[in-house]
mmCIF file of C-alpha atoms in Angstrom:
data_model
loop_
_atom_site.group_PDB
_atom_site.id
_atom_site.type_symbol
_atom_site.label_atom_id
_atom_site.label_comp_id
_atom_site.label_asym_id
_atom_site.label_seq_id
_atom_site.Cartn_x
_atom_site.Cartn_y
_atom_site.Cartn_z
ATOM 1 C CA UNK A 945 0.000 0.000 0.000
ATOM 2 C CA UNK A 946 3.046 2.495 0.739
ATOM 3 C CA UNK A 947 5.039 1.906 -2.347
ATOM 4 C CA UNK A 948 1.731 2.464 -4.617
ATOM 5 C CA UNK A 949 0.633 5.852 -2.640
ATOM 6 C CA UNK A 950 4.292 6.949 -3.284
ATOM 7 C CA UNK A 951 3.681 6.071 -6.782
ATOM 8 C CA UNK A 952 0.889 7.874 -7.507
ATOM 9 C CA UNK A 953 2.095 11.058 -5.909
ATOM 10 C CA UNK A 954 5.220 10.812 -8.073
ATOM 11 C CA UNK A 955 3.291 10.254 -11.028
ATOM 12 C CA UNK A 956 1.138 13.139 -10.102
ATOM 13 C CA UNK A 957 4.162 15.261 -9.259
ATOM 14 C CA UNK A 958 6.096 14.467 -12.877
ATOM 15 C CA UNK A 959 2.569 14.751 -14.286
ATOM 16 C CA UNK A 960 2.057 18.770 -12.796
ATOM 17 C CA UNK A 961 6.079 19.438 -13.494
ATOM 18 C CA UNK A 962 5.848 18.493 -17.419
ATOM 19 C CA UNK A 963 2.144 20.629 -17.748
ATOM 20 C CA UNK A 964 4.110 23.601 -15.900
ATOM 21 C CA UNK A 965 7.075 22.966 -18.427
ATOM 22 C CA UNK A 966 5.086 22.667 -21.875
ATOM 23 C CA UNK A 967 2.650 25.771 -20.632
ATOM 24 C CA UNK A 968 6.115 27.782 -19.662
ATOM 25 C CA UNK A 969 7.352 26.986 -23.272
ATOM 26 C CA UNK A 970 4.072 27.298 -25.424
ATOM 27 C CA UNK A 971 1.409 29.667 -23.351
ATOM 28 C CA UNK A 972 -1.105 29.566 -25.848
ATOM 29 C CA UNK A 973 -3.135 26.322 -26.304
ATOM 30 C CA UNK A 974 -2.336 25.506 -29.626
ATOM 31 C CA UNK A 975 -1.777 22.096 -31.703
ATOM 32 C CA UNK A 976 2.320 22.001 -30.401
ATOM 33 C CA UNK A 977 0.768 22.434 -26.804
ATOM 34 C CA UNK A 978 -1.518 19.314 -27.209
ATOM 35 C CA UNK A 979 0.946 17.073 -28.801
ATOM 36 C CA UNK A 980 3.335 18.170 -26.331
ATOM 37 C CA UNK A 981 0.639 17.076 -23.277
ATOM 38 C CA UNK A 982 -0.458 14.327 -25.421
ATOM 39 C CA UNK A 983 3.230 12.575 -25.473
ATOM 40 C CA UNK A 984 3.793 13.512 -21.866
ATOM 41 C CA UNK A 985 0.867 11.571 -20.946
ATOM 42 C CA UNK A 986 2.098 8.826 -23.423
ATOM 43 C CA UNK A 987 5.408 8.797 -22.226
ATOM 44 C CA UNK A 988 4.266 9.020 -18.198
ATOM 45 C CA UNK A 989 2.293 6.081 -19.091
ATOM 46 C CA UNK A 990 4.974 3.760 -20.509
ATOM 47 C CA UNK A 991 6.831 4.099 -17.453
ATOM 48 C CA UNK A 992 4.540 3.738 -15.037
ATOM 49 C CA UNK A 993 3.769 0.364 -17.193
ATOM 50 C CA UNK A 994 7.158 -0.403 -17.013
ATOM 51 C CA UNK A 995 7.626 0.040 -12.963
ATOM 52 C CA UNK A 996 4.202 -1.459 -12.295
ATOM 53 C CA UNK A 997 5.658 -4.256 -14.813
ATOM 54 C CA UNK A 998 8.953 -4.528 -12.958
ATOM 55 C CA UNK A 999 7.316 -4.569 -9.286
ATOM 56 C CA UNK A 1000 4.937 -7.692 -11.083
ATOM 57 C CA UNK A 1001 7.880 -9.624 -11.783
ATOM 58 C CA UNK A 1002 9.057 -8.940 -7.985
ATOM 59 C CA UNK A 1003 6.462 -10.053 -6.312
ATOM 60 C CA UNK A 1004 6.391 -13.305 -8.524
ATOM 61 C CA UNK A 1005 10.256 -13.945 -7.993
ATOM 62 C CA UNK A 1006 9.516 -13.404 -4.236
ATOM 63 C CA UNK A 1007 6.532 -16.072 -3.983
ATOM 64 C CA UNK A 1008 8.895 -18.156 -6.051
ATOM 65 C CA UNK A 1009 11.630 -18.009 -2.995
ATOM 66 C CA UNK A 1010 8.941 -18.656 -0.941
ATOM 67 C CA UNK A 1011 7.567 -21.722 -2.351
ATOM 68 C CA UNK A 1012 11.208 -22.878 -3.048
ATOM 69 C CA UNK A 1013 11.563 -22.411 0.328
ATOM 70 C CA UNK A 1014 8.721 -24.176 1.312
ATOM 71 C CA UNK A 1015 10.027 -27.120 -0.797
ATOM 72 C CA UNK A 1016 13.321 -26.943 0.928
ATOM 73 C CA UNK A 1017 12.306 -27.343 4.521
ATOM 74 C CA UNK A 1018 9.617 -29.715 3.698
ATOM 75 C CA UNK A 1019 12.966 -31.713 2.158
ATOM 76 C CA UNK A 1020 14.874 -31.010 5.022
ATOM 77 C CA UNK A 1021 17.594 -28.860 3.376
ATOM 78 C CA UNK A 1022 15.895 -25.254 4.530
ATOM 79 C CA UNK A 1023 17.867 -22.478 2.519
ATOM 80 C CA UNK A 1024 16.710 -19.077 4.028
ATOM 81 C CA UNK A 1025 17.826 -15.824 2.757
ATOM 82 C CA UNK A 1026 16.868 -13.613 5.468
ATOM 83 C CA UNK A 1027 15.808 -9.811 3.662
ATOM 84 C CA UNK A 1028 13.892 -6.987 4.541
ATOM 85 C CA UNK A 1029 11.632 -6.769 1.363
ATOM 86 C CA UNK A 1030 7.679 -6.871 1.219
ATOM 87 C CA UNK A 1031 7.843 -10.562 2.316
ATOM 88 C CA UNK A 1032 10.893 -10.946 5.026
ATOM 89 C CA UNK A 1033 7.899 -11.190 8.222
ATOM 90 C CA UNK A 1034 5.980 -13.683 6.054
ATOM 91 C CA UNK A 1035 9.436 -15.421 5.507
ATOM 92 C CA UNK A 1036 10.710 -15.787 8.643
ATOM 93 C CA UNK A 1037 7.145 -16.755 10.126
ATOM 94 C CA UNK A 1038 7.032 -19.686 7.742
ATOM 95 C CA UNK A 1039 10.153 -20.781 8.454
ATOM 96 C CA UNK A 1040 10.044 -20.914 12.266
ATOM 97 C CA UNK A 1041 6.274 -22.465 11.678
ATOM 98 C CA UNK A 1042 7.632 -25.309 9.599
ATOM 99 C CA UNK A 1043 11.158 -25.870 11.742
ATOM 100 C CA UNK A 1044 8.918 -26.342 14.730
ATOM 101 C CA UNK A 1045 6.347 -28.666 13.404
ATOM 102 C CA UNK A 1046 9.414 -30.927 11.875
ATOM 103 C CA UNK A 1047 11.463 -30.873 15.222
ATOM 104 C CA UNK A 1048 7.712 -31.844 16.534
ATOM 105 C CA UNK A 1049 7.347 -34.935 13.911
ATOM 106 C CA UNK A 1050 10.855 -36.290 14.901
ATOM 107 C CA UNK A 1051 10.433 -36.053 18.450
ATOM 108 C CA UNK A 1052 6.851 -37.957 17.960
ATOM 109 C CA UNK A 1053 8.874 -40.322 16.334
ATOM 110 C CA UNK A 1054 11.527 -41.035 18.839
ATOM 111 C CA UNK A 1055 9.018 -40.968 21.425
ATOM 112 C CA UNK A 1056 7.234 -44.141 19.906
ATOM 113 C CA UNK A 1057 10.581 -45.774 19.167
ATOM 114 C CA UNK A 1058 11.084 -45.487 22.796
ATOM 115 C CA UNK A 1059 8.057 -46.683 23.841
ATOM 116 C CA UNK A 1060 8.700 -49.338 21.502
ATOM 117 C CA UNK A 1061 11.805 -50.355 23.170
ATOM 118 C CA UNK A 1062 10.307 -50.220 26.979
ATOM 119 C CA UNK A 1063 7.435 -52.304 25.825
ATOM 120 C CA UNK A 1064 9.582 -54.496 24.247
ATOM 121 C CA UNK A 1065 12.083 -54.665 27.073
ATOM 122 C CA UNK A 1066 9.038 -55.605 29.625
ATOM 123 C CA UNK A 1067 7.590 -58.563 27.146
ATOM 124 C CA UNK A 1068 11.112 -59.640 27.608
ATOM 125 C CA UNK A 1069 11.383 -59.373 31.660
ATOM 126 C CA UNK A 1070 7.566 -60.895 31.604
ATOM 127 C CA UNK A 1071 8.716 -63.907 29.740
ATOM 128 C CA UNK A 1072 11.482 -64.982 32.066
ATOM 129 C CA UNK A 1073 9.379 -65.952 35.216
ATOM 130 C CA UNK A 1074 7.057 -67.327 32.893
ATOM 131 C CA UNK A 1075 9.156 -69.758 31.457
ATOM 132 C CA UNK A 1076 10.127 -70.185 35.061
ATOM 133 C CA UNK A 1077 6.826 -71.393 36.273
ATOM 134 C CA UNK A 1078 5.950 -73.679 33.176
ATOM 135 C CA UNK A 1079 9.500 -75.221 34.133
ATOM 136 C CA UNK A 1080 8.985 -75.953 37.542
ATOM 137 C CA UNK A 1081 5.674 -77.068 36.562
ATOM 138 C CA UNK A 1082 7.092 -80.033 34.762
ATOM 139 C CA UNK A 1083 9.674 -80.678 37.917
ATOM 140 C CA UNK A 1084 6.681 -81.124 40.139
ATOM 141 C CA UNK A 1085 5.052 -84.027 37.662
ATOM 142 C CA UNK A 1086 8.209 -85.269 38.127
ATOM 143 C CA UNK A 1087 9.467 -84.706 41.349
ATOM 144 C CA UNK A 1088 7.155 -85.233 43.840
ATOM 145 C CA UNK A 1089 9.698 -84.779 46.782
ATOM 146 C CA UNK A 1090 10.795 -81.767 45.851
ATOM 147 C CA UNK A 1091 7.244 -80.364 45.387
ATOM 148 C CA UNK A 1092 7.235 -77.956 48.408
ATOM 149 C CA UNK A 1093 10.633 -76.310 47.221
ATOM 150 C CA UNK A 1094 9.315 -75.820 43.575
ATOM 151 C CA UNK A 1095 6.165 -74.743 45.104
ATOM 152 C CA UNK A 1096 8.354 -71.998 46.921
ATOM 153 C CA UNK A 1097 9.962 -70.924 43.997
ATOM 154 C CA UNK A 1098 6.733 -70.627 42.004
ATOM 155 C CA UNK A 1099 5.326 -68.116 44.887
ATOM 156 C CA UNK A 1100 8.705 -66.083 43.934
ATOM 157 C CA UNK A 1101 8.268 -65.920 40.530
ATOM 158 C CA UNK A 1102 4.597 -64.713 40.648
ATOM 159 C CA UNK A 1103 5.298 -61.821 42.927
ATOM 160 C CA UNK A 1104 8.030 -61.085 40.709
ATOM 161 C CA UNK A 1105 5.413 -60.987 37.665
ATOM 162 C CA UNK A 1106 3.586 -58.717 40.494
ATOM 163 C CA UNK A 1107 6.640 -56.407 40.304
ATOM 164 C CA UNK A 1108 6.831 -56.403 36.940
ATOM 165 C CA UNK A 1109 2.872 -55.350 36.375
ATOM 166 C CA UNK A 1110 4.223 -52.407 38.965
ATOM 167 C CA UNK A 1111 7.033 -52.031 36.548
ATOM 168 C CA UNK A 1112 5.067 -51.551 33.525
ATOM 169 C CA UNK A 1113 3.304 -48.885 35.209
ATOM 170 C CA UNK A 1114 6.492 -47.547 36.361
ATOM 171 C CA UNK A 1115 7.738 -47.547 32.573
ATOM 172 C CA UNK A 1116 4.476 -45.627 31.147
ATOM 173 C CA UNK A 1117 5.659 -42.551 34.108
ATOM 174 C CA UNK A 1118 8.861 -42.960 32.746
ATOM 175 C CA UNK A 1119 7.918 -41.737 29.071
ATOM 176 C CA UNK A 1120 5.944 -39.271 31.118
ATOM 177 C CA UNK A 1121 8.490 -38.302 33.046
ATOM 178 C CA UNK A 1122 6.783 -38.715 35.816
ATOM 179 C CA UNK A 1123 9.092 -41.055 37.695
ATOM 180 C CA UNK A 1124 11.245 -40.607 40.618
ATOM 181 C CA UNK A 1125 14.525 -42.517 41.692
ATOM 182 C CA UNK A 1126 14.222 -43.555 44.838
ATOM 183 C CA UNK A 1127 18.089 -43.134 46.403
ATOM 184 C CA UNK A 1128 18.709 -45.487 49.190
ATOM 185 C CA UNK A 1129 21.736 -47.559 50.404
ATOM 186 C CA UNK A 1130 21.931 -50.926 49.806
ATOM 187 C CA UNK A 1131 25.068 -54.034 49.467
ATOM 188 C CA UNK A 1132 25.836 -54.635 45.760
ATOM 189 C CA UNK A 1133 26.074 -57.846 46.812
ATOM 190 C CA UNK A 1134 23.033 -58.508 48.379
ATOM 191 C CA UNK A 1135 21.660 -57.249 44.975
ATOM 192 C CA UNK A 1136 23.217 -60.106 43.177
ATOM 193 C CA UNK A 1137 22.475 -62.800 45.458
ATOM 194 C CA UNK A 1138 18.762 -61.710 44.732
ATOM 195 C CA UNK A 1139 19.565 -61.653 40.834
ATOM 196 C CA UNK A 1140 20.928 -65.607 41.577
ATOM 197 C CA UNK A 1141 18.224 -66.314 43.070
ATOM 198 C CA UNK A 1142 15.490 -65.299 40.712
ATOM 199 C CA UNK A 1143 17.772 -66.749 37.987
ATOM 200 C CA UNK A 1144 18.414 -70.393 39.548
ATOM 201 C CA UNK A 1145 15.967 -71.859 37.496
ATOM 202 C CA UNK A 1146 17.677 -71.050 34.457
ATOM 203 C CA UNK A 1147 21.527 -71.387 36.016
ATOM 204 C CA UNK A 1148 20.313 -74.992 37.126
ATOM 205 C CA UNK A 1149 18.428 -75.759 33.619
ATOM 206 C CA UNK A 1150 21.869 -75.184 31.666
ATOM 207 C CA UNK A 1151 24.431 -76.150 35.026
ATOM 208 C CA UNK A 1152 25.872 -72.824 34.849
ATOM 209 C CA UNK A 1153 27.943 -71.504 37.621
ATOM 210 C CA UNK A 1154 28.189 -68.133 39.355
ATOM 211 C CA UNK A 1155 30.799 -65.972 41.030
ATOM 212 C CA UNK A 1156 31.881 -63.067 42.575
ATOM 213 C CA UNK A 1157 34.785 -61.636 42.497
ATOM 214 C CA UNK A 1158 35.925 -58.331 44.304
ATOM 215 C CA UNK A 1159 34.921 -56.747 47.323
ATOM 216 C CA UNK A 1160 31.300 -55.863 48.421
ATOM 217 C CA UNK A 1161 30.351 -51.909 48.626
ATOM 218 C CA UNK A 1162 27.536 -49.975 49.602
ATOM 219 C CA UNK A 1163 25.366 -48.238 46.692
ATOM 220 C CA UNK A 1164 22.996 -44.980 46.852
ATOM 221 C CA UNK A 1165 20.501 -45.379 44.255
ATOM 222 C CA UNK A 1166 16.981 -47.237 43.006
ATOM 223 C CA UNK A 1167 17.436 -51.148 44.078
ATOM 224 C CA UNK A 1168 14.497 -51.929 41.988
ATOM 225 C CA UNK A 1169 15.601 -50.491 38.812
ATOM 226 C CA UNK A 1170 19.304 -51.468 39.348
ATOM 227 C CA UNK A 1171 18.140 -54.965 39.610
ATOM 228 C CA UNK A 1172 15.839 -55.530 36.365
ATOM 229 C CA UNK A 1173 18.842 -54.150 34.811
ATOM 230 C CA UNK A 1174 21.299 -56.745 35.885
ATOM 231 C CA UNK A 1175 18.763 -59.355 35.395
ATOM 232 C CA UNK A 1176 18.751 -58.664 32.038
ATOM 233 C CA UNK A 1177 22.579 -58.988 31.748
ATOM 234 C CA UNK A 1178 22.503 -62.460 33.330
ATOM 235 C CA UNK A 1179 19.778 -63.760 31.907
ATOM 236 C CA UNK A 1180 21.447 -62.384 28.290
ATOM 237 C CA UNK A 1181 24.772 -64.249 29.441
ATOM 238 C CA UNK A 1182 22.212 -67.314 30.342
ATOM 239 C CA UNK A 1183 21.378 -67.565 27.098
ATOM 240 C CA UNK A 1184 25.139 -66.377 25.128
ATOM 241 C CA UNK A 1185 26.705 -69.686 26.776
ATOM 242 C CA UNK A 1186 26.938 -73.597 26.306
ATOM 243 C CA UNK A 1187 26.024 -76.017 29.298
ATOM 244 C CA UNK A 1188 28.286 -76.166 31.889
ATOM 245 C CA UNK A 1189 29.525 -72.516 31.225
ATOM 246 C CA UNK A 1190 30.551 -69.728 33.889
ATOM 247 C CA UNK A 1191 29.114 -66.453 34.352
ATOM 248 C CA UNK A 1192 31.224 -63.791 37.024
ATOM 249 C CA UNK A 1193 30.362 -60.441 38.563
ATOM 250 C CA UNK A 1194 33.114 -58.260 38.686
ATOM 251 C CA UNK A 1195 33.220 -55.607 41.468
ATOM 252 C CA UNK A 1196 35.531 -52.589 41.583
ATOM 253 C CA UNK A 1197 35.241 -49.694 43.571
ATOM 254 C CA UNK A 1198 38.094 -46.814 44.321
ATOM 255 C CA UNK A 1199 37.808 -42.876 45.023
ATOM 256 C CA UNK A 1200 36.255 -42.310 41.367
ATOM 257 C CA UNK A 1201 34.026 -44.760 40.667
ATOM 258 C CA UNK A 1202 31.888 -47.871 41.291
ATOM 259 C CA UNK A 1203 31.181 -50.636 38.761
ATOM 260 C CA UNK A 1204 29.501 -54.538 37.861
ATOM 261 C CA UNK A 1205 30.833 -56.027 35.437
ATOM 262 C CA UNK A 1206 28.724 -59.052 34.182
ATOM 263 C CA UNK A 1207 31.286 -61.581 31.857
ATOM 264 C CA UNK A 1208 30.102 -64.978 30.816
ATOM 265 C CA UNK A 1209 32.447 -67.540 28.895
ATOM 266 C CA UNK A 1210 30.139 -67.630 25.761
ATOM 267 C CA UNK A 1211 31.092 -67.511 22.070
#
């Protein structure tokens, strides 16, 4: 709207100058003083075709940035010029409207793969006592003495599916982050003991032995979560070794750090 109000009062203003000049040069209205205003119209008129002509073609080379932009971000190779012309607001609104909406898309997308994992990673920690029970099931057909222990053992894997139900809820507040660590001390080996224990099933199905191997320190952090995650490393060396193989906890502690190492004697 500015540039054409500034163009009108030019062309009025050249319009006014060239009547003041031909009148100043010819006073009398004769034929010269009509051809003269005649071609002064004529020749006002070409140009202002020519600049409304010109300002045409820049307004379609800007939409074409614009739509090459639009191309370019949709592509995921966003090339932005950033100039003050007629469309630099429109521009830079477009661009931070379509950056946002991709960084949305990709983090909807990792957000599902992670899900995906979690869900995956529970099926997999649901499974084991599972496979536990059905196991023990068979012993009992079998072994009839022994019916009381396998009855214990049975009772500990289905309040560890219990805990695992708790743990699937625990995962969906996770990918709300809506989960707190709970920070408590507890012996590191304590915690393996109890990751023997759930595993002996499995140890005794393939006559695996386990060991220990440094000294014993105290950890501050979430028991719970600490041990699902070193379940999953034994039960993964379980399963990487032959029959009669060895699996060993490695502990090492000093002024820096504190680790478990889980190494089994698999291929």
């Amino acid at each position: 709207m500015r540039d054409k109000l500034e163009s009108s009062i030019l062309l009025a203003l050249v319009w006014w100058l060239g009547m003041l000049l031909i009148f100043y040069l010819s006073p009398r209205l004769d034929i010269v003083s009509i051809f003269a205003t005649l071609g002064l119209a004529l020749i006002i008129g070409l140009f202002f075709y020519l600049y409304m002509k010109g300002e045409e073609n820049r307004t379609f080379a800007a939409i074409e940035e614009l739509t090459e932009l639009l191309q370019s971000i949709e592509c995921g190779k966003e090339r932005i010029v950033m100039e003050d012309d007629r469309f630099g607001v429109l521009r830079d609104e477009i661009y931070k409207s379509l950056v946002a909406k991709r960084q949305k898309q990709e983090e909807a997308v990792l957000a599902r793969q992670q899900l995906k994992r979690n869900m995956e990673d529970v099926t997999h920690q649901i499974k084991t006592p599972l496979t536990g029970v059905l196991l023990l099931l068979e012993y009992m057909e079998t072994d009839h003495e022994n019916s009381n222990e396998y009855l214990k053992r049975i009772q500990r894997e289905v309040r560890r599916l219990n805990e695992l139900s708790d743990l699937l809820l625990k995962l969906s507040s996770l990918d709300a982050r809506a989960v707190n660590f709970q920070k408590e001390p507890f012996s590191i080996q304590g915690l393996l003991l109890d990751v023997e224990l759930d595993l002996d099933y499995m140890l005794e199905k393939k006559g695996l032995t386990v060991t220990i191997s440094g000294d014993d320190f105290t950890l501050l952090g979430d028991r719970v979560w600490l041990m699902q995650a070193l379940i999953n490393l034994t039960k993964n060396a379980i399963e990487a070794v032959n029959q009669q193989g060895k699996i060993e906890y490695v502990l090492t502690h000093n002024a820096i750090y504190r680790s478990v190492t889980v190494k089994d004697n698999g291929p």
